[in-house]
C-alpha positions as protocol buffer text, in pm:
chain_id: "A"
residue {
  index: 1
  type: MET
  ca { x: -3905 y: -3120 z: -304 }
}
residue {
  index: 2
  type: ILE
  ca { x: -4135 y: -2830 z: -402 }
}
residue {
  index: 3
  type: SER
  ca { x: -4017 y: -2613 z: -111 }
}
residue {
  index: 4
  type: ARG
  ca { x: -3656 y: -2680 z: -212 }
}
residue {
  index: 5
  type: LEU
  ca { x: -3733 y: -2578 z: -572 }
}
residue {
  index: 6
  type: ILE
  ca { x: -3906 y: -2259 z: -453 }
}
residue {
  index: 7
  type: SER
  ca { x: -3613 y: -2178 z: -226 }
}
residue {
  index: 8
  type: LYS
  ca { x: -3359 y: -2228 z: -505 }
}
residue {
  index: 9
  type: THR
  ca { x: -3568 y: -2022 z: -750 }
}
residue {
  index: 10
  type: ALA
  ca { x: -3599 y: -1738 z: -497 }
}
residue {
  index: 11
  type: MET
  ca { x: -3223 y: -1744 z: -440 }
}
residue {
  index: 12
  type: TRP
  ca { x: -3143 y: -1726 z: -812 }
}
residue {
  index: 13
  type: LEU
  ca { x: -3403 y: -1450 z: -858 }
}
residue {
  index: 14
  type: PHE
  ca { x: -3244 y: -1252 z: -575 }
}
residue {
  index: 15
  type: LEU
  ca { x: -2894 y: -1298 z: -722 }
}
residue {
  index: 16
  type: LEU
  ca { x: -3021 y: -1196 z: -1065 }
}
residue {
  index: 17
  type: ILE
  ca { x: -3173 y: -875 z: -926 }
}
residue {
  index: 18
  type: ILE
  ca { x: -2849 y: -790 z: -743 }
}
residue {
  index: 19
  type: ALA
  ca { x: -2646 y: -856 z: -1059 }
}
residue {
  index: 20
  type: VAL
  ca { x: -2875 y: -630 z: -1265 }
}
residue {
  index: 21
  type: LEU
  ca { x: -2855 y: -351 z: -1006 }
}
residue {
  index: 22
  type: ILE
  ca { x: -2473 y: -372 z: -1003 }
}
residue {
  index: 23
  type: LEU
  ca { x: -2424 y: -400 z: -1378 }
}
residue {
  index: 24
  type: PHE
  ca { x: -2690 y: -149 z: -1489 }
}
residue {
  index: 25
  type: PRO
  ca { x: -2478 y: 168 z: -1424 }
}
residue {
  index: 26
  type: VAL
  ca { x: -2177 y: 7 z: -1593 }
}
residue {
  index: 27
  type: VAL
  ca { x: -2379 y: -86 z: -1903 }
}
residue {
  index: 28
  type: MET
  ca { x: -2534 y: 263 z: -1917 }
}
residue {
  index: 29
  type: ALA
  ca { x: -2186 y: 421 z: -1894 }
}
residue {
  index: 30
  type: ILE
  ca { x: -2058 y: 202 z: -2180 }
}
residue {
  index: 31
  type: LEU
  ca { x: -2361 y: 281 z: -2397 }
}
residue {
  index: 32
  type: GLY
  ca { x: -2329 y: 653 z: -2312 }
}
residue {
  index: 33
  type: SER
  ca { x: -1964 y: 651 z: -2414 }
}
residue {
  index: 34
  type: LEU
  ca { x: -2071 y: 534 z: -2761 }
}
residue {
  index: 35
  type: LYS
  ca { x: -2319 y: 818 z: -2817 }
}
residue {
  index: 36
  type: SER
  ca { x: -2268 y: 1167 z: -2953 }
}
residue {
  index: 37
  type: ASN
  ca { x: -2258 y: 1443 z: -2691 }
}
residue {
  index: 38
  type: HIS
  ca { x: -2591 y: 1588 z: -2810 }
}
residue {
  index: 39
  type: GLU
  ca { x: -2764 y: 1249 z: -2796 }
}
residue {
  index: 40
  type: LEU
  ca { x: -2619 y: 1174 z: -2451 }
}
residue {
  index: 41
  type: ASN
  ca { x: -2735 y: 1506 z: -2303 }
}
residue {
  index: 42
  type: ALA
  ca { x: -3079 y: 1476 z: -2466 }
}
residue {
  index: 43
  type: GLY
  ca { x: -3129 y: 1131 z: -2307 }
}
residue {
  index: 44
  type: THR
  ca { x: -3383 y: 1025 z: -2566 }
}
residue {
  index: 45
  type: SER
  ca { x: -3287 y: 657 z: -2590 }
}
residue {
  index: 46
  type: ILE
  ca { x: -3085 y: 390 z: -2415 }
}
residue {
  index: 47
  type: LEU
  ca { x: -2908 y: 256 z: -2725 }
}
residue {
  index: 48
  type: PRO
  ca { x: -2699 y: 494 z: -2941 }
}
residue {
  index: 49
  type: ALA
  ca { x: -2866 y: 603 z: -3266 }
}
residue {
  index: 50
  type: SER
  ca { x: -2524 y: 577 z: -3429 }
}
residue {
  index: 51
  type: TRP
  ca { x: -2237 y: 404 z: -3253 }
}
residue {
  index: 52
  type: GLN
  ca { x: -1954 y: 656 z: -3196 }
}
residue {
  index: 53
  type: PHE
  ca { x: -1656 y: 423 z: -3146 }
}
residue {
  index: 54
  type: ASP
  ca { x: -1419 y: 709 z: -3230 }
}
residue {
  index: 55
  type: ASN
  ca { x: -1506 y: 867 z: -2892 }
}
residue {
  index: 56
  type: TYR
  ca { x: -1244 y: 637 z: -2740 }
}
residue {
  index: 57
  type: ALA
  ca { x: -976 y: 736 z: -2991 }
}
residue {
  index: 58
  type: THR
  ca { x: -1060 y: 1106 z: -2944 }
}
residue {
  index: 59
  type: THR
  ca { x: -1041 y: 1074 z: -2566 }
}
residue {
  index: 60
  type: TRP
  ca { x: -714 y: 880 z: -2580 }
}
residue {
  index: 61
  type: VAL
  ca { x: -542 y: 1128 z: -2814 }
}
residue {
  index: 62
  type: GLN
  ca { x: -692 y: 1472 z: -2736 }
}
residue {
  index: 63
  type: ALA
  ca { x: -712 y: 1432 z: -2358 }
}
residue {
  index: 64
  type: LYS
  ca { x: -361 y: 1276 z: -2342 }
}
residue {
  index: 65
  type: PHE
  ca { x: -495 y: 969 z: -2167 }
}
residue {
  index: 66
  type: SER
  ca { x: -190 y: 764 z: -2260 }
}
residue {
  index: 67
  type: SER
  ca { x: 31 y: 968 z: -2022 }
}
residue {
  index: 68
  type: TYR
  ca { x: -236 y: 953 z: -1750 }
}
residue {
  index: 69
  type: VAL
  ca { x: -260 y: 573 z: -1784 }
}
residue {
  index: 70
  type: VAL
  ca { x: 120 y: 533 z: -1767 }
}
residue {
  index: 71
  type: ASN
  ca { x: 136 y: 752 z: -1455 }
}
residue {
  index: 72
  type: SER
  ca { x: -147 y: 556 z: -1289 }
}
residue {
  index: 73
  type: LEU
  ca { x: 23 y: 224 z: -1367 }
}
residue {
  index: 74
  type: ILE
  ca { x: 355 y: 347 z: -1223 }
}
residue {
  index: 75
  type: TYR
  ca { x: 192 y: 476 z: -903 }
}
residue {
  index: 76
  type: SER
  ca { x: -38 y: 174 z: -856 }
}
residue {
  index: 77
  type: LEU
  ca { x: 226 y: -92 z: -927 }
}
residue {
  index: 78
  type: GLY
  ca { x: 493 y: 92 z: -727 }
}
residue {
  index: 79
  type: GLY
  ca { x: 254 y: 142 z: -435 }
}
residue {
  index: 80
  type: THR
  ca { x: 151 y: -225 z: -450 }
}
residue {
  index: 81
  type: VAL
  ca { x: 512 y: -349 z: -434 }
}
residue {
  index: 82
  type: THR
  ca { x: 607 y: -119 z: -144 }
}
residue {
  index: 83
  type: THR
  ca { x: 285 y: -207 z: 40 }
}
residue {
  index: 84
  type: LEU
  ca { x: 354 y: -580 z: 10 }
}
residue {
  index: 85
  type: ILE
  ca { x: 712 y: -536 z: 135 }
}
residue {
  index: 86
  type: VAL
  ca { x: 614 y: -320 z: 434 }
}
residue {
  index: 87
  type: VAL
  ca { x: 306 y: -522 z: 533 }
}
residue {
  index: 88
  type: SER
  ca { x: 468 y: -866 z: 499 }
}
residue {
  index: 89
  type: LEU
  ca { x: 776 y: -762 z: 700 }
}
residue {
  index: 90
  type: ALA
  ca { x: 562 y: -602 z: 972 }
}
residue {
  index: 91
  type: ALA
  ca { x: 325 y: -900 z: 989 }
}
residue {
  index: 92
  type: TYR
  ca { x: 617 y: -1146 z: 1006 }
}
residue {
  index: 93
  type: ALA
  ca { x: 780 y: -954 z: 1292 }
}
residue {
  index: 94
  type: PHE
  ca { x: 451 y: -931 z: 1486 }
}
residue {
  index: 95
  type: ALA
  ca { x: 369 y: -1299 z: 1430 }
}
residue {
  index: 96
  type: ARG
  ca { x: 710 y: -1438 z: 1531 }
}
residue {
  index: 97
  type: LYS
  ca { x: 875 y: -1189 z: 1769 }
}
residue {
  index: 98
  type: GLU
  ca { x: 797 y: -1054 z: 2116 }
}
residue {
  index: 99
  type: PHE
  ca { x: 894 y: -692 z: 2187 }
}
residue {
  index: 100
  type: PRO
  ca { x: 784 y: -406 z: 2417 }
}
residue {
  index: 101
  type: GLY
  ca { x: 469 y: -225 z: 2299 }
}
residue {
  index: 102
  type: LYS
  ca { x: 355 y: -511 z: 2074 }
}
residue {
  index: 103
  type: LYS
  ca { x: 2 y: -521 z: 2217 }
}
residue {
  index: 104
  type: LEU
  ca { x: -29 y: -141 z: 2197 }
}
residue {
  index: 105
  type: MET
  ca { x: 77 y: -140 z: 1831 }
}
residue {
  index: 106
  type: LEU
  ca { x: -163 y: -425 z: 1753 }
}
residue {
  index: 107
  type: GLY
  ca { x: -438 y: -217 z: 1915 }
}
residue {
  index: 108
  type: ILE
  ca { x: -346 y: 81 z: 1697 }
}
residue {
  index: 109
  type: TYR
  ca { x: -351 y: -138 z: 1386 }
}
residue {
  index: 110
  type: THR
  ca { x: -691 y: -275 z: 1491 }
}
residue {
  index: 111
  type: SER
  ca { x: -832 y: 76 z: 1535 }
}
residue {
  index: 112
  type: MET
  ca { x: -707 y: 168 z: 1186 }
}
residue {
  index: 113
  type: MET
  ca { x: -955 y: -87 z: 1048 }
}
residue {
  index: 114
  type: PHE
  ca { x: -1249 y: 109 z: 1192 }
}
residue {
  index: 115
  type: ILE
  ca { x: -1128 y: 471 z: 1198 }
}
residue {
  index: 116
  type: SER
  ca { x: -1063 y: 646 z: 868 }
}
residue {
  index: 117
  type: LEU
  ca { x: -827 y: 940 z: 912 }
}
residue {
  index: 118
  type: GLY
  ca { x: -885 y: 1046 z: 552 }
}
residue {
  index: 119
  type: ALA
  ca { x: -790 y: 1406 z: 476 }
}
residue {
  index: 120
  type: LEU
  ca { x: -665 y: 1465 z: 833 }
}
residue {
  index: 121
  type: THR
  ca { x: -328 y: 1315 z: 743 }
}
residue {
  index: 122
  type: LEU
  ca { x: -300 y: 1495 z: 410 }
}
residue {
  index: 123
  type: LYS
  ca { x: -128 y: 1809 z: 540 }
}
residue {
  index: 124
  type: PRO
  ca { x: 137 y: 1633 z: 754 }
}
residue {
  index: 125
  type: GLN
  ca { x: 202 y: 1391 z: 468 }
}
residue {
  index: 126
  type: PHE
  ca { x: 252 y: 1679 z: 226 }
}
residue {
  index: 127
  type: GLU
  ca { x: 478 y: 1866 z: 469 }
}
residue {
  index: 128
  type: LEU
  ca { x: 686 y: 1550 z: 521 }
}
residue {
  index: 129
  type: MET
  ca { x: 731 y: 1506 z: 145 }
}
residue {
  index: 130
  type: VAL
  ca { x: 822 y: 1875 z: 108 }
}
residue {
  index: 131
  type: SER
  ca { x: 1089 y: 1843 z: 380 }
}
residue {
  index: 132
  type: LEU
  ca { x: 1227 y: 1538 z: 194 }
}
residue {
  index: 133
  type: HIS
  ca { x: 1209 y: 1724 z: -141 }
}
residue {
  index: 134
  type: LEU
  ca { x: 992 y: 1444 z: -281 }
}
residue {
  index: 135
  type: HIS
  ca { x: 663 y: 1634 z: -325 }
}
residue {
  index: 136
  type: LYS
  ca { x: 723 y: 1684 z: -700 }
}
residue {
  index: 137
  type: SER
  ca { x: 865 y: 1342 z: -785 }
}
residue {
  index: 138
  type: ILE
  ca { x: 737 y: 999 z: -889 }
}
residue {
  index: 139
  type: ILE
  ca { x: 910 y: 840 z: -588 }
}
residue {
  index: 140
  type: GLY
  ca { x: 717 y: 1071 z: -355 }
}
residue {
  index: 141
  type: MET
  ca { x: 389 y: 969 z: -520 }
}
residue {
  index: 142
  type: ILE
  ca { x: 475 y: 599 z: -485 }
}
residue {
  index: 143
  type: ILE
  ca { x: 552 y: 650 z: -115 }
}
residue {
  index: 144
  type: MET
  ca { x: 217 y: 825 z: -72 }
}
residue {
  index: 145
  type: MET
  ca { x: 44 y: 531 z: -246 }
}
residue {
  index: 146
  type: THR
  ca { x: 194 y: 282 z: 1 }
}
residue {
  index: 147
  type: GLY
  ca { x: -112 y: 167 z: 191 }
}
residue {
  index: 148
  type: ALA
  ca { x: 10 y: -36 z: 490 }
}
residue {
  index: 149
  type: GLY
  ca { x: -326 y: -2 z: 664 }
}
residue {
  index: 150
  type: GLY
  ca { x: -497 y: -223 z: 921 }
}
residue {
  index: 151
  type: SER
  ca { x: -685 y: -452 z: 680 }
}
residue {
  index: 152
  type: SER
  ca { x: -378 y: -540 z: 471 }
}
residue {
  index: 153
  type: PHE
  ca { x: -168 y: -594 z: 782 }
}
residue {
  index: 154
  type: PHE
  ca { x: -417 y: -826 z: 950 }
}
residue {
  index: 155
  type: ILE
  ca { x: -466 y: -1038 z: 636 }
}
residue {
  index: 156
  type: MET
  ca { x: -90 y: -1103 z: 626 }
}
residue {
  index: 157
  type: TYR
  ca { x: -63 y: -1132 z: 1006 }
}
residue {
  index: 158
  type: ALA
  ca { x: -341 y: -1394 z: 1028 }
}
residue {
  index: 159
  type: PHE
  ca { x: -194 y: -1592 z: 738 }
}
residue {
  index: 160
  type: ILE
  ca { x: 159 y: -1599 z: 886 }
}
residue {
  index: 161
  type: LYS
  ca { x: 22 y: -1686 z: 1232 }
}
residue {
  index: 162
  type: SER
  ca { x: -145 y: -1993 z: 1078 }
}
residue {
  index: 163
  type: ILE
  ca { x: 195 y: -2122 z: 956 }
}
residue {
  index: 164
  type: SER
  ca { x: 349 y: -2362 z: 1207 }
}
residue {
  index: 165
  type: LYS
  ca { x: 651 y: -2227 z: 1398 }
}
residue {
  index: 166
  type: ASP
  ca { x: 807 y: -2572 z: 1366 }
}
residue {
  index: 167
  type: LEU
  ca { x: 916 y: -2474 z: 1015 }
}
residue {
  index: 168
  type: ASP
  ca { x: 1101 y: -2171 z: 1154 }
}
residue {
  index: 169
  type: GLU
  ca { x: 1263 y: -2376 z: 1432 }
}
residue {
  index: 170
  type: ALA
  ca { x: 1373 y: -2649 z: 1190 }
}
residue {
  index: 171
  type: ALA
  ca { x: 1529 y: -2388 z: 961 }
}
residue {
  index: 172
  type: MET
  ca { x: 1704 y: -2218 z: 1255 }
}
residue {
  index: 173
  type: ILE
  ca { x: 1856 y: -2553 z: 1361 }
}
residue {
  index: 174
  type: ASP
  ca { x: 1999 y: -2576 z: 1008 }
}
residue {
  index: 175
  type: GLY
  ca { x: 2155 y: -2232 z: 1057 }
}
residue {
  index: 176
  type: ALA
  ca { x: 1904 y: -2017 z: 865 }
}
residue {
  index: 177
  type: SER
  ca { x: 1873 y: -1652 z: 974 }
}
residue {
  index: 178
  type: PHE
  ca { x: 1549 y: -1464 z: 1045 }
}
residue {
  index: 179
  type: ALA
  ca { x: 1571 y: -1287 z: 709 }
}
residue {
  index: 180
  type: HIS
  ca { x: 1648 y: -1612 z: 523 }
}
residue {
  index: 181
  type: ILE
  ca { x: 1343 y: -1784 z: 678 }
}
residue {
  index: 182
  type: TYR
  ca { x: 1125 y: -1489 z: 578 }
}
residue {
  index: 183
  type: ARG
  ca { x: 1250 y: -1491 z: 219 }
}
residue {
  index: 184
  type: LYS
  ca { x: 1270 y: -1866 z: 153 }
}
residue {
  index: 185
  type: ILE
  ca { x: 993 y: -2013 z: 371 }
}
residue {
  index: 186
  type: ILE
  ca { x: 737 y: -1755 z: 481 }
}
residue {
  index: 187
  type: LEU
  ca { x: 694 y: -1559 z: 157 }
}
residue {
  index: 188
  type: PRO
  ca { x: 631 y: -1866 z: -67 }
}
residue {
  index: 189
  type: LEU
  ca { x: 371 y: -1997 z: 180 }
}
residue {
  index: 190
  type: THR
  ca { x: 185 y: -1664 z: 192 }
}
residue {
  index: 191
  type: LEU
  ca { x: 133 y: -1623 z: -183 }
}
residue {
  index: 192
  type: PRO
  ca { x: -253 y: -1634 z: -154 }
}
residue {
  index: 193
  type: ALA
  ca { x: -245 y: -1355 z: 107 }
}
residue {
  index: 194
  type: ILE
  ca { x: 7 y: -1159 z: -102 }
}
residue {
  index: 195
  type: GLY
  ca { x: -228 y: -1192 z: -400 }
}
residue {
  index: 196
  type: ILE
  ca { x: -530 y: -1055 z: -215 }
}
residue {
  index: 197
  type: VAL
  ca { x: -337 y: -771 z: -45 }
}
residue {
  index: 198
  type: GLY
  ca { x: -176 y: -685 z: -379 }
}
residue {
  index: 199
  type: LEU
  ca { x: -516 y: -676 z: -550 }
}
residue {
  index: 200
  type: PHE
  ca { x: -664 y: -444 z: -286 }
}
residue {
  index: 201
  type: SER
  ca { x: -353 y: -225 z: -286 }
}
residue {
  index: 202
  type: PHE
  ca { x: -352 y: -189 z: -665 }
}
residue {
  index: 203
  type: ARG
  ca { x: -723 y: -103 z: -665 }
}
residue {
  index: 204
  type: SER
  ca { x: -674 y: 157 z: -393 }
}
residue {
  index: 205
  type: GLY
  ca { x: -382 y: 318 z: -577 }
}
residue {
  index: 206
  type: TRP
  ca { x: -563 y: 311 z: -912 }
}
residue {
  index: 207
  type: ASN
  ca { x: -878 y: 477 z: -773 }
}
residue {
  index: 208
  type: SER
  ca { x: -700 y: 726 z: -547 }
}
residue {
  index: 209
  type: TYR
  ca { x: -790 y: 1085 z: -628 }
}
residue {
  index: 210
  type: LEU
  ca { x: -740 y: 1334 z: -342 }
}
residue {
  index: 211
  type: VAL
  ca { x: -373 y: 1264 z: -269 }
}
residue {
  index: 212
  type: PRO
  ca { x: -265 y: 1266 z: -639 }
}
residue {
  index: 213
  type: LEU
  ca { x: -468 y: 1584 z: -694 }
}
residue {
  index: 214
  type: VAL
  ca { x: -286 y: 1770 z: -414 }
}
residue {
  index: 215
  type: PHE
  ca { x: 60 y: 1638 z: -501 }
}
residue {
  index: 216
  type: THR
  ca { x: 37 y: 1695 z: -878 }
}
residue {
  index: 217
  type: MET
  ca { x: -148 y: 2027 z: -877 }
}
residue {
  index: 218
  type: SER
  ca { x: 167 y: 2210 z: -996 }
}
residue {
  index: 219
  type: GLN
  ca { x: 294 y: 1911 z: -1201 }
}
residue {
  index: 220
  type: PRO
  ca { x: 35 y: 1828 z: -1473 }
}
residue {
  index: 221
  type: LYS
  ca { x: 272 y: 1580 z: -1640 }
}
residue {
  index: 222
  type: LEU
  ca { x: 267 y: 1366 z: -1323 }
}
residue {
  index: 223
  type: GLN
  ca { x: -113 y: 1351 z: -1294 }
}
residue {
  index: 224
  type: PRO
  ca { x: -276 y: 1003 z: -1290 }
}
residue {
  index: 225
  type: LEU
  ca { x: -590 y: 891 z: -1469 }
}
residue {
  index: 226
  type: THR
  ca { x: -836 y: 988 z: -1193 }
}
residue {
  index: 227
  type: VAL
  ca { x: -717 y: 1349 z: -1196 }
}
residue {
  index: 228
  type: GLY
  ca { x: -701 y: 1357 z: -1575 }
}
residue {
  index: 229
  type: LEU
  ca { x: -1057 y: 1226 z: -1595 }
}
residue {
  index: 230
  type: VAL
  ca { x: -1189 y: 1511 z: -1380 }
}
residue {
  index: 231
  type: ASN
  ca { x: -982 y: 1762 z: -1579 }
}
residue {
  index: 232
  type: LEU
  ca { x: -1160 y: 1639 z: -1889 }
}
residue {
  index: 233
  type: ARG
  ca { x: -1498 y: 1698 z: -1730 }
}
residue {
  index: 234
  type: TYR
  ca { x: -1428 y: 2041 z: -1583 }
}
residue {
  index: 235
  type: GLY
  ca { x: -1176 y: 2170 z: -1837 }
}
residue {
  index: 236
  type: ILE
  ca { x: -1242 y: 2471 z: -2053 }
}
residue {
  index: 237
  type: ALA
  ca { x: -1362 y: 2261 z: -2346 }
}
residue {
  index: 238
  type: GLY
  ca { x: -1440 y: 1947 z: -2148 }
}
residue {
  index: 239
  type: ALA
  ca { x: -1744 y: 2089 z: -1966 }
}
residue {
  index: 240
  type: MET
  ca { x: -1959 y: 2013 z: -2269 }
}
residue {
  index: 241
  type: GLN
  ca { x: -1800 y: 1675 z: -2352 }
}
residue {
  index: 242
  type: SER
  ca { x: -1978 y: 1428 z: -2126 }
}
residue {
  index: 243
  type: HIS
  ca { x: -1951 y: 1153 z: -2390 }
}
residue {
  index: 244
  type: LEU
  ca { x: -1569 y: 1181 z: -2381 }
}
residue {
  index: 245
  type: MET
  ca { x: -1572 y: 1172 z: -2003 }
}
residue {
  index: 246
  type: LEU
  ca { x: -1772 y: 847 z: -2009 }
}
residue {
  index: 247
  type: ALA
  ca { x: -1530 y: 706 z: -2267 }
}
residue {
  index: 248
  type: GLY
  ca { x: -1243 y: 798 z: -2034 }
}
residue {
  index: 249
  type: ALA
  ca { x: -1420 y: 634 z: -1740 }
}
residue {
  index: 250
  type: CYS
  ca { x: -1462 y: 313 z: -1943 }
}
residue {
  index: 251
  type: ILE
  ca { x: -1093 y: 320 z: -2039 }
}
residue {
  index: 252
  type: SER
  ca { x: -1000 y: 356 z: -1670 }
}
residue {
  index: 253
  type: MET
  ca { x: -1194 y: 36 z: -1589 }
}
residue {
  index: 254
  type: ILE
  ca { x: -996 y: -185 z: -1830 }
}
residue {
  index: 255
  type: PRO
  ca { x: -673 y: -228 z: -1624 }
}
residue {
  index: 256
  type: MET
  ca { x: -870 y: -314 z: -1309 }
}
residue {
  index: 257
  type: LEU
  ca { x: -1070 y: -577 z: -1500 }
}
residue {
  index: 258
  type: ILE
  ca { x: -747 y: -731 z: -1633 }
}
residue {
  index: 259
  type: ILE
  ca { x: -592 y: -737 z: -1283 }
}
residue {
  index: 260
  type: TYR
  ca { x: -908 y: -895 z: -1139 }
}
residue {
  index: 261
  type: VAL
  ca { x: -918 y: -1167 z: -1406 }
}
residue {
  index: 262
  type: LEU
  ca { x: -550 y: -1250 z: -1342 }
}
residue {
  index: 263
  type: ALA
  ca { x: -590 y: -1251 z: -961 }
}
residue {
  index: 264
  type: ASN
  ca { x: -938 y: -1405 z: -951 }
}
residue {
  index: 265
  type: LYS
  ca { x: -810 y: -1756 z: -869 }
}
residue {
  index: 266
  type: THR
  ca { x: -603 y: -1630 z: -575 }
}
residue {
  index: 267
  type: PHE
  ca { x: -895 y: -1415 z: -457 }
}
residue {
  index: 268
  type: MET
  ca { x: -1135 y: -1713 z: -456 }
}
residue {
  index: 269
  type: GLN
  ca { x: -879 y: -1940 z: -283 }
}
residue {
  index: 270
  type: MET
  ca { x: -837 y: -1682 z: -6 }
}
residue {
  index: 271
  type: ASN
  ca { x: -1211 y: -1648 z: 46 }
}
residue {
  index: 272
  type: VAL
  ca { x: -1269 y: -2025 z: 48 }
}
residue {
  index: 273
  type: GLY
  ca { x: -985 y: -2063 z: 300 }
}
residue {
  index: 274
  type: GLY
  ca { x: -1139 y: -1793 z: 516 }
}
residue {
  index: 275
  type: LEU
  ca { x: -1479 y: -1962 z: 510 }
}
residue {
  index: 276
  type: LYS
  ca { x: -1329 y: -2299 z: 602 }
}
residue {
  index: 277
  type: GLY
  ca { x: -1132 y: -2134 z: 884 }
}
């Protein structure tokens, strides 16, 4: 009984320490965003001497954050939708069809989970968009935000593989086509996987910086929040406005928190299912 109590206390103490380590930078950023610039740079206290709530209004209006937020939402939501379409169609074809080169392509997808190409693909991607005349358009940015990578593919692939083929065969006997089975049977049954892939895709698009920076360098009106946030820090007047930069960083966290709260149930269901599997 005593050993069990000690074990449980140690576990809760460990979890508490981890929670403090994770939340401490976030709390410091929020408190810093409510200080004056002089007080923040002086670093004399943790709590603000006077709470500067107007930092958020100043950041939103003067730094044109409203346009940055709208651009980020368009790119992230657009990229999430296209990612879900591409990944679910590819996973369905791989899970149900046999075709030449299937094992090779699965091997390539597997390697994409461990090898990050990063900036290596940036130049060919940009040249492709230039040849399509999409390098200065919102559609081009959404295409670049489509993240049909290995992790997203294998989440959908594993989920569809777990669905019995008897459902497909029964629908085919009734005259349903491959596309009809995908739309009416497979997609509704993969909603938990769609939720988790959508959450990861939205987060990736929202936090993306390098690709939007390159593609919107000559189009400031198309810049997303991540690029706008750095412009605020390194701009002509923004170099001395660290408090506004922290306020902008806090604003950028709000949409992700809302998305996480809305998708939390699906996220937990997927993890519990994975543990049981």
